XYZ file of C-alpha atoms in Angstrom:
317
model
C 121.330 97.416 95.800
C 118.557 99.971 94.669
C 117.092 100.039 91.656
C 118.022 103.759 89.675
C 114.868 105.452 90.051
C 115.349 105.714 93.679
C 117.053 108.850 94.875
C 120.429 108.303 97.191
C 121.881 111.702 98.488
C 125.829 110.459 97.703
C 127.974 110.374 94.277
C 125.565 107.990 92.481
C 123.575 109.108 90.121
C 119.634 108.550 90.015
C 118.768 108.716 86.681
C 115.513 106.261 85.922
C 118.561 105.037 83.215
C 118.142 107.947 81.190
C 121.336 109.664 79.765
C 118.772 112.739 80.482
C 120.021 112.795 84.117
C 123.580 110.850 83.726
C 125.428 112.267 86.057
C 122.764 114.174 88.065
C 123.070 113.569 91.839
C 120.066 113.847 94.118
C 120.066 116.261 96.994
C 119.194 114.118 99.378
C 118.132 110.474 100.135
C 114.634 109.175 99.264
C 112.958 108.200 102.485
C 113.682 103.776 101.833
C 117.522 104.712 101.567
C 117.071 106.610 104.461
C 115.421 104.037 106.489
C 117.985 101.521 104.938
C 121.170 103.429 106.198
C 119.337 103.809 109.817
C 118.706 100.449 109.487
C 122.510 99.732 109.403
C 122.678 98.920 105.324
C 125.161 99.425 103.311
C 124.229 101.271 99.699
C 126.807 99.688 97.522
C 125.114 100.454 94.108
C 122.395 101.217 91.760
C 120.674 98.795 89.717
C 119.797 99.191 85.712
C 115.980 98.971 85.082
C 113.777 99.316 81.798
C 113.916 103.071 81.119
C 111.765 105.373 83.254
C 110.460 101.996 84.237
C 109.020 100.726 81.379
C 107.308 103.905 81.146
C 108.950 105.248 77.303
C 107.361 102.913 74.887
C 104.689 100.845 73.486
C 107.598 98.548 72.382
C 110.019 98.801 74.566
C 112.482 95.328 75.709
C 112.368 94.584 79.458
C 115.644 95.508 81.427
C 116.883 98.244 78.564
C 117.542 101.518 78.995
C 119.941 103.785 76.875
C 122.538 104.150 80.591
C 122.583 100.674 81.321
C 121.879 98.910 78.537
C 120.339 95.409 78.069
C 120.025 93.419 81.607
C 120.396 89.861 80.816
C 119.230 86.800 82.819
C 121.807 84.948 84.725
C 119.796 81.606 84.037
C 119.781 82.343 80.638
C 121.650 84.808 78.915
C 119.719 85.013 75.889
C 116.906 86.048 77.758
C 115.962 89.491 79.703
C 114.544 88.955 83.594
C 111.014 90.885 82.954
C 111.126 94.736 84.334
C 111.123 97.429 85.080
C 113.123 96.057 88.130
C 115.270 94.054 86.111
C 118.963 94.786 87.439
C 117.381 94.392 90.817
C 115.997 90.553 90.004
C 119.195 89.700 87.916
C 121.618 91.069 91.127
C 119.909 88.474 93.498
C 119.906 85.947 91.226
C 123.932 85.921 90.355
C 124.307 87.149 94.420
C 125.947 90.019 93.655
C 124.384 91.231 96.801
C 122.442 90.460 99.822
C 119.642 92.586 99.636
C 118.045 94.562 96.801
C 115.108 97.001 96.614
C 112.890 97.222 93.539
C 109.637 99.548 92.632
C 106.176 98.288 91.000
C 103.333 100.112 89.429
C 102.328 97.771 87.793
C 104.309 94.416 88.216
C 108.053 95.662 87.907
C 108.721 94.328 91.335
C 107.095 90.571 91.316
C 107.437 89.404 87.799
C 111.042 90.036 87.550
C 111.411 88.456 90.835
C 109.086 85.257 89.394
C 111.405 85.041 86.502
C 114.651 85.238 88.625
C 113.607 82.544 90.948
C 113.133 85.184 94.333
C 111.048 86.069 96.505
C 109.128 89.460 95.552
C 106.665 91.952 97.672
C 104.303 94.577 96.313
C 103.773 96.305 99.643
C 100.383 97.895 100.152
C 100.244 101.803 99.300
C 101.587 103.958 101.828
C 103.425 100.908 103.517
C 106.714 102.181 101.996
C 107.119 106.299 101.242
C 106.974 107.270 97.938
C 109.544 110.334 98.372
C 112.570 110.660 96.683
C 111.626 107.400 93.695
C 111.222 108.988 90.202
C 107.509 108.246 89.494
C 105.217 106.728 86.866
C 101.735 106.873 89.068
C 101.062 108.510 92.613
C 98.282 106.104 92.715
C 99.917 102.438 92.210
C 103.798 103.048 92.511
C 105.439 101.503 95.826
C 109.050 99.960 96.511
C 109.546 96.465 97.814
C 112.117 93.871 98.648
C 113.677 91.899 96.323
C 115.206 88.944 97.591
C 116.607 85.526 97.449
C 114.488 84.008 100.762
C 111.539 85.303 102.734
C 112.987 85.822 105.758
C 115.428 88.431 103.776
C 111.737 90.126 102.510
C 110.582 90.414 105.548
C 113.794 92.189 107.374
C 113.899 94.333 104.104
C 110.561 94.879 104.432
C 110.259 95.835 107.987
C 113.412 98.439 107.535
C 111.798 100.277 104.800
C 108.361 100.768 105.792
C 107.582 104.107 108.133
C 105.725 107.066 108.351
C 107.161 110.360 106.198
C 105.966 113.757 106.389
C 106.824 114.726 103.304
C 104.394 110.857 101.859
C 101.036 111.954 103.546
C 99.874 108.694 102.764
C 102.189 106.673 104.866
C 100.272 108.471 108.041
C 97.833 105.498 107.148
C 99.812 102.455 108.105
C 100.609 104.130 111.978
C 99.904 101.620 114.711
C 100.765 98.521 112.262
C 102.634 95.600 113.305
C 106.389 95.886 111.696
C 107.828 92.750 112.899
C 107.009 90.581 109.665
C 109.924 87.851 110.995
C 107.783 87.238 113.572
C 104.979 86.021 111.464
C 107.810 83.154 109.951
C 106.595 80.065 111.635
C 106.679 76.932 110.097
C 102.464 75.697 110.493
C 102.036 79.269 109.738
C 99.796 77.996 107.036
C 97.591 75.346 108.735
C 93.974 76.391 108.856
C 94.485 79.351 105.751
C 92.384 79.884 102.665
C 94.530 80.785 99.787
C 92.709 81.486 96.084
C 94.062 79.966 93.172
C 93.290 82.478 89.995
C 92.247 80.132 87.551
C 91.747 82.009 85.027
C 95.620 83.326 84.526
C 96.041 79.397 84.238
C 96.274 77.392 80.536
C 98.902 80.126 78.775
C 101.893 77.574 79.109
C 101.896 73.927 80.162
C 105.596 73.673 81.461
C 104.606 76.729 83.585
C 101.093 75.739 84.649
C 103.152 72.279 85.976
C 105.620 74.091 88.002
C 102.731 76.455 89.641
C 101.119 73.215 90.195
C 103.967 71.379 92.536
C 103.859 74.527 94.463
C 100.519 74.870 95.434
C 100.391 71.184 96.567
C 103.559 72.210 98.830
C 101.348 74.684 100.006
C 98.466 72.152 100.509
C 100.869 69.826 102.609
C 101.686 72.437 104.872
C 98.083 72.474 105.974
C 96.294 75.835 103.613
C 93.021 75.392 101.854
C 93.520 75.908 98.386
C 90.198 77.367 96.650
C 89.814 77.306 93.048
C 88.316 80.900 91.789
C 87.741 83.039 88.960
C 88.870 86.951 89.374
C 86.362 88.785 87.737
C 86.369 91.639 85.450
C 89.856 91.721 84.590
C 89.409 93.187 81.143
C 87.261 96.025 82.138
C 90.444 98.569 83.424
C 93.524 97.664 81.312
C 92.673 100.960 79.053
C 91.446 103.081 82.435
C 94.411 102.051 84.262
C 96.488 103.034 80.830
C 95.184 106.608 81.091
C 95.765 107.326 85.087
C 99.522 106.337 84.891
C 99.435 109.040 81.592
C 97.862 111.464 83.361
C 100.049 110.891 86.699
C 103.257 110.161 85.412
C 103.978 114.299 83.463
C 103.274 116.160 86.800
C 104.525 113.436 88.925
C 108.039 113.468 87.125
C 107.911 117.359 86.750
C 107.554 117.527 91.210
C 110.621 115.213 91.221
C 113.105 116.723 89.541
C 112.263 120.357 90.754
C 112.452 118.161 94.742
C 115.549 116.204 94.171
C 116.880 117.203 90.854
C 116.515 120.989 90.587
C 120.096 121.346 88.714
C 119.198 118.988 86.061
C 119.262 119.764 82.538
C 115.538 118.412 82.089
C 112.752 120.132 84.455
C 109.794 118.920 82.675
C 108.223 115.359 80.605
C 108.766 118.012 77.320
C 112.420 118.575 78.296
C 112.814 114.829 78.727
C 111.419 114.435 75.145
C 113.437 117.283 73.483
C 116.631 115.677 74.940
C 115.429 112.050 73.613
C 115.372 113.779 70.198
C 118.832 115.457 70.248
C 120.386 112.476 71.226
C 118.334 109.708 69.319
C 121.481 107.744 68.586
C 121.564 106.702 71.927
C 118.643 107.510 72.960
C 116.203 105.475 70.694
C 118.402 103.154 68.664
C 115.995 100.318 69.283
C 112.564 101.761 70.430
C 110.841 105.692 70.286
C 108.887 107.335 72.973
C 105.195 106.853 72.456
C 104.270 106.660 76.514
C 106.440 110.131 77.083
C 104.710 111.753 74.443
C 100.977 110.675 75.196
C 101.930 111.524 78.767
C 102.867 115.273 77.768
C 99.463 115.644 75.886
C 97.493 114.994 78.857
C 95.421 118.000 80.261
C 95.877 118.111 84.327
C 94.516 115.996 87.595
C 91.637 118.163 87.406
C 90.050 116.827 84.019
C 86.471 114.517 83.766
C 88.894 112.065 81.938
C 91.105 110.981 84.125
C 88.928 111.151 87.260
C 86.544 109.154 85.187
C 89.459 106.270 84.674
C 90.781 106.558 88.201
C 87.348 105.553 89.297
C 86.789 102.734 86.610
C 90.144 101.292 87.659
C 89.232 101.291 91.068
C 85.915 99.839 90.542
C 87.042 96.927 88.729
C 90.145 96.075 90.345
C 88.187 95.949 93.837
């Protein structure tokens, strides 16, 4: 299963669960469902996410979006299962599948999978293409597996990664080991050095107490658990805020004129317009503040958001 905001040449639509492109077929596969079907997977469906991946609103629910509507957790079903990749981490959990692929700017891929009880990867940029996945941020967005064991990540894992002419960046993993079964040995943790971020610690008890029986599994299987402090974690959440604005209007704009050209939409003002029309459906719940502060943004080129992109990466390093 792929999450809908990445691109499958075939009768499904990829629509990011907008009703702004129900109906609107890509041209032609994104490079992962590419490398899935050579891979020898089956595509058997599209998965509902929070709309344009959590990318609409300031006050948005996890796992809505006006196609799909609400994604519910199948542990609890008064609950939602985090996002963006929420259809993704509530298909593994009720096994409607054996494999599912999510995306993650900025956490869509491993907190839904930490809420559904899976196993979740982030892969490192230009690991995975970026081609043919409706975009929030050039800079942080990647796909990643979404599964129920590790040895299911690391098969997924190893079939989507490659190099793509049309992702320049993926010319930077060349020459790197693929074969991420191979690292699945049992002492595979014996002499290893793993830090434990303290400092996301003391928000919930029950949760603190589960995290806790894990890391002393981890400890019995021979790793060295270090306690630490990750520094400067409050000096980028506004920076990083502005470089997924800035990205996301020209990002979305290349997409649909690549792999949506005969959409009704073409641009992030198009996208908005439509919203309006249709607010009924649209907006019942929640309005568009991310869309709109996106649109406003000048271009790539401005002092602003070079200024963020460097404070993010400053910090986050």
């Amino acid at each position: 299963l792929l999450k809908d905001n990445i691109a499958t040449g075939d009768k499904m639509s990829t629509t990011a669960g907008s009703m702004a492109l129900d109906g609107v077929r890509a041209v032609r596969d994104s490079h992962v469902a590419a490398q899935l079907r050579a891979a020898g997977a089956v595509i058997i469906g599209k998965t509902n996410l929070s709309e344009w991946a959590n990318m609409r609103s300031t006050h948005s629910t996890s796992g809505w979006s006006a196609r799909g509507g609400q994604t519910k957790n199948p542990y609890a079903l008064d609950r939602n299962t985090s996002g963006s990749s929420s259809g993704s981490g509530a298909a593994m959990a009720a096994s409607l599948a054996t494999l599912a692929v999510g995306t993650e700017t900025d956490g869509s891929i491993v907190s839904p999978s930490s809420t559904c009880g899976l196993v979740g990867i982030k892969p490192t940029l230009g690991l995975v293409s970026r081609s043919g996945i409706i975009p929030i941020a050039h800079s942080q967005d990647t796909a990643g597996p979404m599964t129920r064991t590790v040895t299911d990540a690391a098969l997924l894992l190893a079939a989507m990664a490659g190099i793509d002419p049309r992702d320049a960046i993926t010319k930077d993993s060349a020459g790197k080991p693929a074969d991420y079964q191979a690292a699945l040995v049992r002492d595979g943790l014996k002499g290893m050095r793993l830090g434990v971020a303290r400092n996301f610690f003391g928000r919930n008890k029950e949760v603190d107490a589960v995290i806790e029986k894990s890391l002393a599994v981890l400890k019995a299987q021979g790793a060295t658990l270090v306690d630490v402090t990750v520094p400067n974690t409050n000096k980028y959440d506004d920076s990083e805020m502005e470089v997924l604005l800035y990205e996301f209007k020209p990002g979305l704009a290349a997409y649909l004129s690549e792999y949506a050209p005969h959409a009704q939409v073409k641009t992030m003002a198009d996208v908005i317009a439509f919203n309006l029309k249709r607010r009924d459906k649209e907006m019942p719940y929640f309005e568009q503040e991310h869309l709109v502060a996106s649109n406003a943004k000048a271009g790539l080129d401005s002092k602003e958001y070079r200024d963020a992109l460097a404070n993010s990466l400053r910090y986050s390093r």
